[in-house]
């Protein structure tokens, strides 16, 4: 699977610029139908709160005060910090999280990420993107 897939009717977005001097993962964003966003983290990235802040800022640009369902692809991510877990869970504009990965390591990191304070919105790990999108489409008041 390519790292950034543009779906029919979707508009690819460029990563938001960061004023932070620390290196941060360059996250690729794609707007999906029905006000959902796919964020693809780069392979080999060490996921920290900087990537969460980048997603938070980009969601604010895209959705304003509306909620957005997020498909977060972390295939090949090297690590996830506790600070990242807390930062992702604290993004208020997310109506649901579909965490996407391929390998057993992705599954481990995805479940670690979901082990944070994700209880206020639906959140689940998937190995197939179509399953994640199907799940999001069946949730009430998400899309």
Coordinates of N, CA and C in Angstrom, one line a residue:
X1 N 0.8 -1.2 0.0 CA 0.0 0.0 0.0 C 0.9 1.2 0.0
X2 N 0.7 2.2 -0.9 CA 1.5 3.4 -0.9 C 1.2 4.2 0.4
X3 N 2.2 5.1 0.7 CA 2.1 5.8 2.0 C 1.0 6.9 1.9
X4 N 0.7 7.4 0.8 CA -0.4 8.4 0.7 C -1.3 8.0 -0.4
X5 N -2.5 7.7 -0.1 CA -3.5 7.3 -1.1 C -4.5 8.4 -1.2
X6 N -4.9 8.8 -2.4 CA -5.9 9.8 -2.5 C -7.1 9.1 -3.0
X7 N -8.2 9.2 -2.3 CA -9.4 8.5 -2.7 C -10.2 9.3 -3.7
X8 N -11.1 8.6 -4.4 CA -12.0 9.4 -5.4 C -12.7 10.5 -4.7
X9 N -12.6 11.7 -5.2 CA -13.3 12.8 -4.6 C -12.5 13.5 -3.5
X10 N -11.4 13.0 -3.2 CA -10.6 13.5 -2.1 C -9.6 14.5 -2.6
X11 N -9.2 15.5 -1.7 CA -8.3 16.5 -2.1 C -7.0 16.3 -1.3
X12 N -5.8 16.0 -1.9 CA -4.6 15.9 -1.1 C -4.2 17.2 -0.5
X13 N -3.6 17.2 0.6 CA -3.2 18.4 1.3 C -1.7 18.3 1.6
X14 N -1.0 19.4 1.7 CA 0.4 19.4 2.0 C 0.5 19.5 3.5
X15 N 1.6 19.0 4.0 CA 1.8 19.0 5.5 C 1.9 20.5 5.9
X16 N 1.4 20.7 7.1 CA 1.4 22.1 7.7 C 2.9 22.4 8.1
X17 N 3.3 23.6 7.9 CA 4.7 24.0 8.3 C 4.7 24.1 9.8
X18 N 5.9 23.8 10.3 CA 6.1 23.8 11.8 C 7.2 24.8 12.1
X19 N 6.9 25.6 13.1 CA 7.9 26.6 13.6 C 8.9 26.0 14.6
X20 N 8.6 24.8 15.0 CA 9.5 24.1 15.9 C 10.8 23.7 15.3
X21 N 11.9 23.9 16.1 CA 13.2 23.6 15.6 C 13.5 22.1 15.7
X22 N 12.8 21.4 16.5 CA 13.1 19.9 16.6 C 12.5 19.2 15.4
X23 N 13.2 18.2 14.9 CA 12.7 17.5 13.7 C 11.3 16.8 14.1
X24 N 10.4 16.9 13.2 CA 9.1 16.3 13.4 C 8.7 15.5 12.2
X25 N 7.9 14.4 12.4 CA 7.5 13.6 11.2 C 6.7 14.5 10.3
X26 N 7.0 14.3 9.0 CA 6.2 15.0 8.0 C 4.9 14.1 7.7
X27 N 3.8 14.6 8.2 CA 2.6 13.9 8.1 C 1.9 14.3 6.8
X28 N 1.4 13.3 6.0 CA 0.7 13.6 4.8 C -0.8 13.5 5.1
X29 N -1.5 14.5 4.7 CA -3.0 14.6 5.0 C -3.8 14.4 3.7
X30 N -4.9 13.7 3.8 CA -5.8 13.6 2.7 C -7.2 13.8 3.2
X31 N -8.0 14.6 2.6 CA -9.4 14.8 3.0 C -10.2 13.7 2.3
X32 N -11.0 13.0 3.1 CA -11.8 11.9 2.7 C -13.3 12.4 2.6
X33 N -14.1 11.7 1.9 CA -15.5 12.2 1.8 C -16.2 12.2 3.2
X34 N -17.2 13.0 3.3 CA -18.0 13.1 4.6 C -17.2 13.7 5.8
X35 N -16.3 14.6 5.5 CA -15.6 15.3 6.6 C -14.8 14.3 7.5
X36 N -14.0 13.5 6.8 CA -13.0 12.7 7.5 C -11.6 13.0 6.9
X37 N -10.6 12.7 7.7 CA -9.2 13.1 7.2 C -8.4 11.8 7.5
X38 N -7.5 11.5 6.5 CA -6.5 10.5 6.7 C -5.2 11.2 6.9
X39 N -4.5 10.8 7.9 CA -3.2 11.3 8.2 C -2.2 10.1 8.2
X40 N -1.2 10.2 7.3 CA -0.2 9.1 7.2 C 1.1 9.6 7.8
X41 N 1.5 8.8 8.7 CA 2.8 9.1 9.4 C 3.9 8.4 8.6
X42 N 5.1 9.1 8.5 CA 6.2 8.5 7.7 C 6.8 7.2 8.3
X43 N 7.2 6.3 7.5 CA 7.8 5.1 8.0 C 9.1 5.5 8.7
X44 N 9.4 4.8 9.8 CA 10.6 5.1 10.6 C 10.5 6.2 11.5
X45 N 9.4 6.9 11.6 CA 9.2 8.1 12.4 C 9.1 7.7 13.9
X46 N 9.7 8.5 14.8 CA 9.5 8.4 16.2 C 8.3 9.3 16.5
X47 N 7.2 8.8 16.8 CA 6.0 9.6 17.0 C 6.0 10.2 18.4
X48 N 5.9 11.6 18.3 CA 5.9 12.3 19.6 C 4.8 13.4 19.5
X49 N 4.7 14.2 20.5 CA 3.6 15.2 20.6 C 3.6 16.2 19.4
X50 N 4.8 16.4 18.8 CA 4.9 17.4 17.7 C 4.0 17.0 16.5
X51 N 3.9 15.7 16.2 CA 3.1 15.2 15.1 C 1.6 15.4 15.5
X52 N 1.3 15.2 16.8 CA -0.1 15.4 17.3 C -0.5 16.9 17.1
X53 N 0.5 17.8 17.5 CA 0.2 19.2 17.3 C 0.0 19.6 15.9
X54 N 0.8 19.0 15.0 CA 0.6 19.2 13.5 C -0.8 18.8 13.1
X55 N -1.2 17.6 13.5 CA -2.6 17.2 13.2 C -3.6 18.1 13.7
X56 N -3.5 18.5 15.0 CA -4.4 19.4 15.6 C -4.6 20.7 14.8
X57 N -3.5 21.3 14.5 CA -3.5 22.5 13.7 C -4.1 22.3 12.3
X58 N -3.8 21.2 11.7 CA -4.3 21.0 10.3 C -5.8 20.7 10.4
X59 N -6.3 20.0 11.4 CA -7.7 19.8 11.6 C -8.5 21.1 11.8
X60 N -7.9 22.0 12.5 CA -8.5 23.3 12.8 C -8.6 24.1 11.5
X61 N -7.6 24.0 10.6 CA -7.7 24.7 9.3 C -8.8 24.0 8.4
X62 N -8.9 22.7 8.5 CA -9.8 22.0 7.6 C -11.3 22.1 8.1
X63 N -11.5 22.0 9.3 CA -12.9 21.8 9.8 C -13.4 22.9 10.7
X64 N -12.5 23.8 11.1 CA -13.0 24.9 11.9 C -13.5 24.4 13.2
X65 N -14.8 24.6 13.6 CA -15.3 24.2 14.8 C -16.1 22.9 14.7
X66 N -16.0 22.2 13.5 CA -16.7 20.9 13.3 C -15.8 19.8 13.7
X67 N -16.4 18.7 14.1 CA -15.7 17.5 14.4 C -15.3 16.7 13.2
X68 N -14.2 16.0 13.2 CA -13.7 15.3 12.1 C -13.3 13.9 12.5
X69 N -13.7 12.9 11.7 CA -13.2 11.5 12.0 C -11.8 11.4 11.3
X70 N -10.9 10.7 12.0 CA -9.5 10.6 11.6 C -9.1 9.2 11.4
X71 N -8.6 8.9 10.2 CA -7.9 7.6 9.9 C -6.4 7.9 10.1
X72 N -5.8 7.4 11.1 CA -4.3 7.6 11.4 C -3.5 6.4 11.0
X73 N -2.8 6.5 9.9 CA -2.0 5.4 9.5 C -0.6 5.5 10.1
X74 N -0.2 4.5 10.9 CA 1.1 4.5 11.5 C 1.9 3.3 11.0
X75 N 1.7 2.8 9.8 CA 2.5 1.7 9.3 C 3.9 2.0 9.2
X76 N 4.7 1.2 9.9 CA 6.2 1.4 9.9 C 6.7 2.5 10.8
X77 N 5.9 3.0 11.7 CA 6.3 4.0 12.7 C 7.2 3.2 13.7
X78 N 8.3 3.9 14.1 CA 9.3 3.2 14.9 C 8.9 3.2 16.4
X79 N 8.4 4.3 16.9 CA 8.0 4.3 18.3 C 6.9 5.4 18.5
X80 N 6.2 5.2 19.6 CA 5.1 6.1 20.1 C 5.4 6.5 21.5
X81 N 5.6 7.8 21.8 CA 5.8 8.2 23.2 C 4.5 8.3 24.0
X82 N 4.7 8.3 25.3 CA 3.5 8.5 26.2 C 2.9 9.9 25.9
X83 N 3.8 10.9 25.7 CA 3.4 12.3 25.5 C 2.6 12.3 24.2
X84 N 3.0 11.6 23.1 CA 2.2 11.5 21.9 C 0.8 10.9 22.2
X85 N 0.8 9.8 22.9 CA -0.5 9.2 23.3 C -1.4 10.2 23.9
X86 N -1.0 10.9 24.9 CA -1.8 11.9 25.6 C -2.2 13.1 24.6
X87 N -1.3 13.5 23.8 CA -1.6 14.6 22.9 C -2.6 14.2 21.8
X88 N -2.5 13.0 21.3 CA -3.5 12.6 20.3 C -4.9 12.5 20.9
X89 N -4.9 11.9 22.1 CA -6.2 11.7 22.8 C -6.8 13.1 23.2
X90 N -6.0 14.1 23.3 CA -6.5 15.4 23.8 C -7.0 16.3 22.6
X91 N -6.9 15.9 21.4 CA -7.4 16.7 20.2 C -8.9 16.8 20.3
X92 N -9.5 17.9 20.6 CA -10.9 18.0 20.8 C -11.8 17.9 19.5
X93 N -11.2 18.2 18.4 CA -12.0 18.2 17.2 C -12.2 16.8 16.5
X94 N -11.7 15.8 17.1 CA -11.8 14.4 16.5 C -13.0 13.7 17.1
X95 N -13.9 13.3 16.1 CA -15.1 12.6 16.5 C -14.9 11.1 16.6
X96 N -13.9 10.5 16.0 CA -13.6 9.1 16.1 C -12.2 8.9 15.5
X97 N -11.5 7.9 16.0 CA -10.2 7.5 15.5 C -10.2 6.1 15.0
X98 N -9.7 6.0 13.8 CA -9.5 4.6 13.2 C -8.0 4.6 13.0
X99 N -7.3 3.8 13.8 CA -5.8 3.7 13.7 C -5.5 2.5 12.7
X100 N -4.6 2.7 11.8 CA -4.4 1.8 10.7 C -2.9 1.4 10.7
X101 N -2.7 0.1 10.6 CA -1.3 -0.5 10.5 C -1.3 -1.8 9.8
X102 N -0.2 -2.4 9.6 CA -0.1 -3.6 8.8 C 0.6 -4.7 9.6
X103 N 1.7 -4.4 10.3 CA 2.5 -5.5 10.9 C 2.1 -5.7 12.4
X104 N 2.7 -6.7 13.0 CA 2.5 -6.9 14.4 C 3.0 -5.8 15.3
X105 N 4.1 -5.2 14.8 CA 4.7 -4.0 15.5 C 3.7 -2.9 15.4
X106 N 3.1 -2.6 14.2 CA 2.1 -1.6 14.1 C 1.0 -1.8 15.0
X107 N 0.5 -3.0 15.1 CA -0.6 -3.4 16.0 C -0.2 -3.0 17.5
X108 N 1.0 -3.4 17.9 CA 1.4 -3.1 19.2 C 1.4 -1.6 19.5
X109 N 2.0 -0.9 18.6 CA 2.1 0.6 18.7 C 0.7 1.2 18.7
X110 N -0.1 0.7 17.8 CA -1.5 1.2 17.7 C -2.3 1.0 18.9
X111 N -2.2 -0.1 19.5 CA -2.9 -0.4 20.8 C -2.3 0.4 21.9
X112 N -1.0 0.6 21.9 CA -0.4 1.5 22.9 C -0.9 2.9 22.8
X113 N -1.0 3.4 21.6 CA -1.6 4.7 21.3 C -3.0 4.8 21.9
X114 N -3.8 3.7 21.6 CA -5.2 3.7 22.0 C -5.4 3.5 23.5
X115 N -4.3 3.1 24.2 CA -4.3 2.9 25.6 C -4.4 4.2 26.4
X116 N -4.3 5.3 25.7 CA -4.4 6.6 26.3 C -5.9 6.9 26.7
X117 N -6.2 8.2 26.8 CA -7.5 8.7 27.1 C -8.4 8.8 25.9
X118 N -8.6 7.8 25.1 CA -9.4 7.8 24.0 C -10.9 7.4 24.3
X119 N -11.2 7.3 25.5 CA -12.5 6.8 25.9 C -13.7 7.8 25.6
X120 N -13.4 9.0 25.3 CA -14.5 10.0 25.0 C -15.0 9.9 23.6
X121 N -14.3 9.3 22.7 CA -14.8 9.1 21.3 C -14.5 7.7 20.9
X122 N -15.2 7.2 19.9 CA -14.9 5.8 19.4 C -13.5 5.8 18.8
X123 N -12.8 4.7 19.1 CA -11.4 4.5 18.6 C -11.1 3.0 18.5
X124 N -10.5 2.7 17.4 CA -10.3 1.3 17.1 C -9.1 1.1 16.2
X125 N -8.4 -0.1 16.3 CA -7.3 -0.4 15.4 C -7.7 -1.3 14.3
X126 N -7.2 -1.0 13.1 CA -7.5 -1.8 11.9 C -6.3 -2.2 11.1
X127 N -6.3 -3.3 10.3 CA -5.2 -3.6 9.4 C -5.6 -3.4 8.0
X128 N -6.9 -3.1 7.7 CA -7.4 -2.8 6.4 C -8.1 -1.5 6.3
X129 N -7.7 -0.6 5.4 CA -8.3 0.7 5.3 C -9.8 0.6 5.0
X130 N -10.2 -0.3 4.2 CA -11.7 -0.3 3.8 C -12.5 -0.7 5.1
X131 N -11.9 -1.6 6.0 CA -12.6 -1.9 7.2 C -12.7 -0.7 8.1
X132 N -11.7 0.1 8.2 CA -11.7 1.3 9.0 C -12.7 2.3 8.5
X133 N -12.8 2.5 7.2 CA -13.7 3.4 6.6 C -15.2 2.9 6.8
X134 N -15.3 1.6 6.6 CA -16.7 1.0 6.8 C -17.1 1.2 8.3
X135 N -16.2 1.0 9.2 CA -16.5 1.2 10.7 C -16.9 2.6 10.9
X136 N -16.2 3.6 10.4 CA -16.5 5.0 10.6 C -17.8 5.3 10.1
X137 N -18.1 4.8 8.9 CA -19.4 5.1 8.2 C -20.6 4.6 9.0
X138 N -20.4 3.6 9.8 CA -21.5 3.0 10.6 C -21.7 3.6 11.9
X139 N -20.8 4.5 12.4 CA -20.9 5.1 13.7 C -21.9 6.3 13.6
X140 N -22.7 6.4 14.6 CA -23.7 7.6 14.7 C -22.9 8.9 15.0
X141 N -23.3 9.9 14.3 CA -22.8 11.3 14.6 C -21.3 11.4 14.5
X142 N -20.7 10.6 13.6 CA -19.2 10.7 13.4 C -18.9 11.4 12.1
X143 N -19.6 10.9 11.0 CA -19.3 11.5 9.7 C -20.5 12.3 9.3

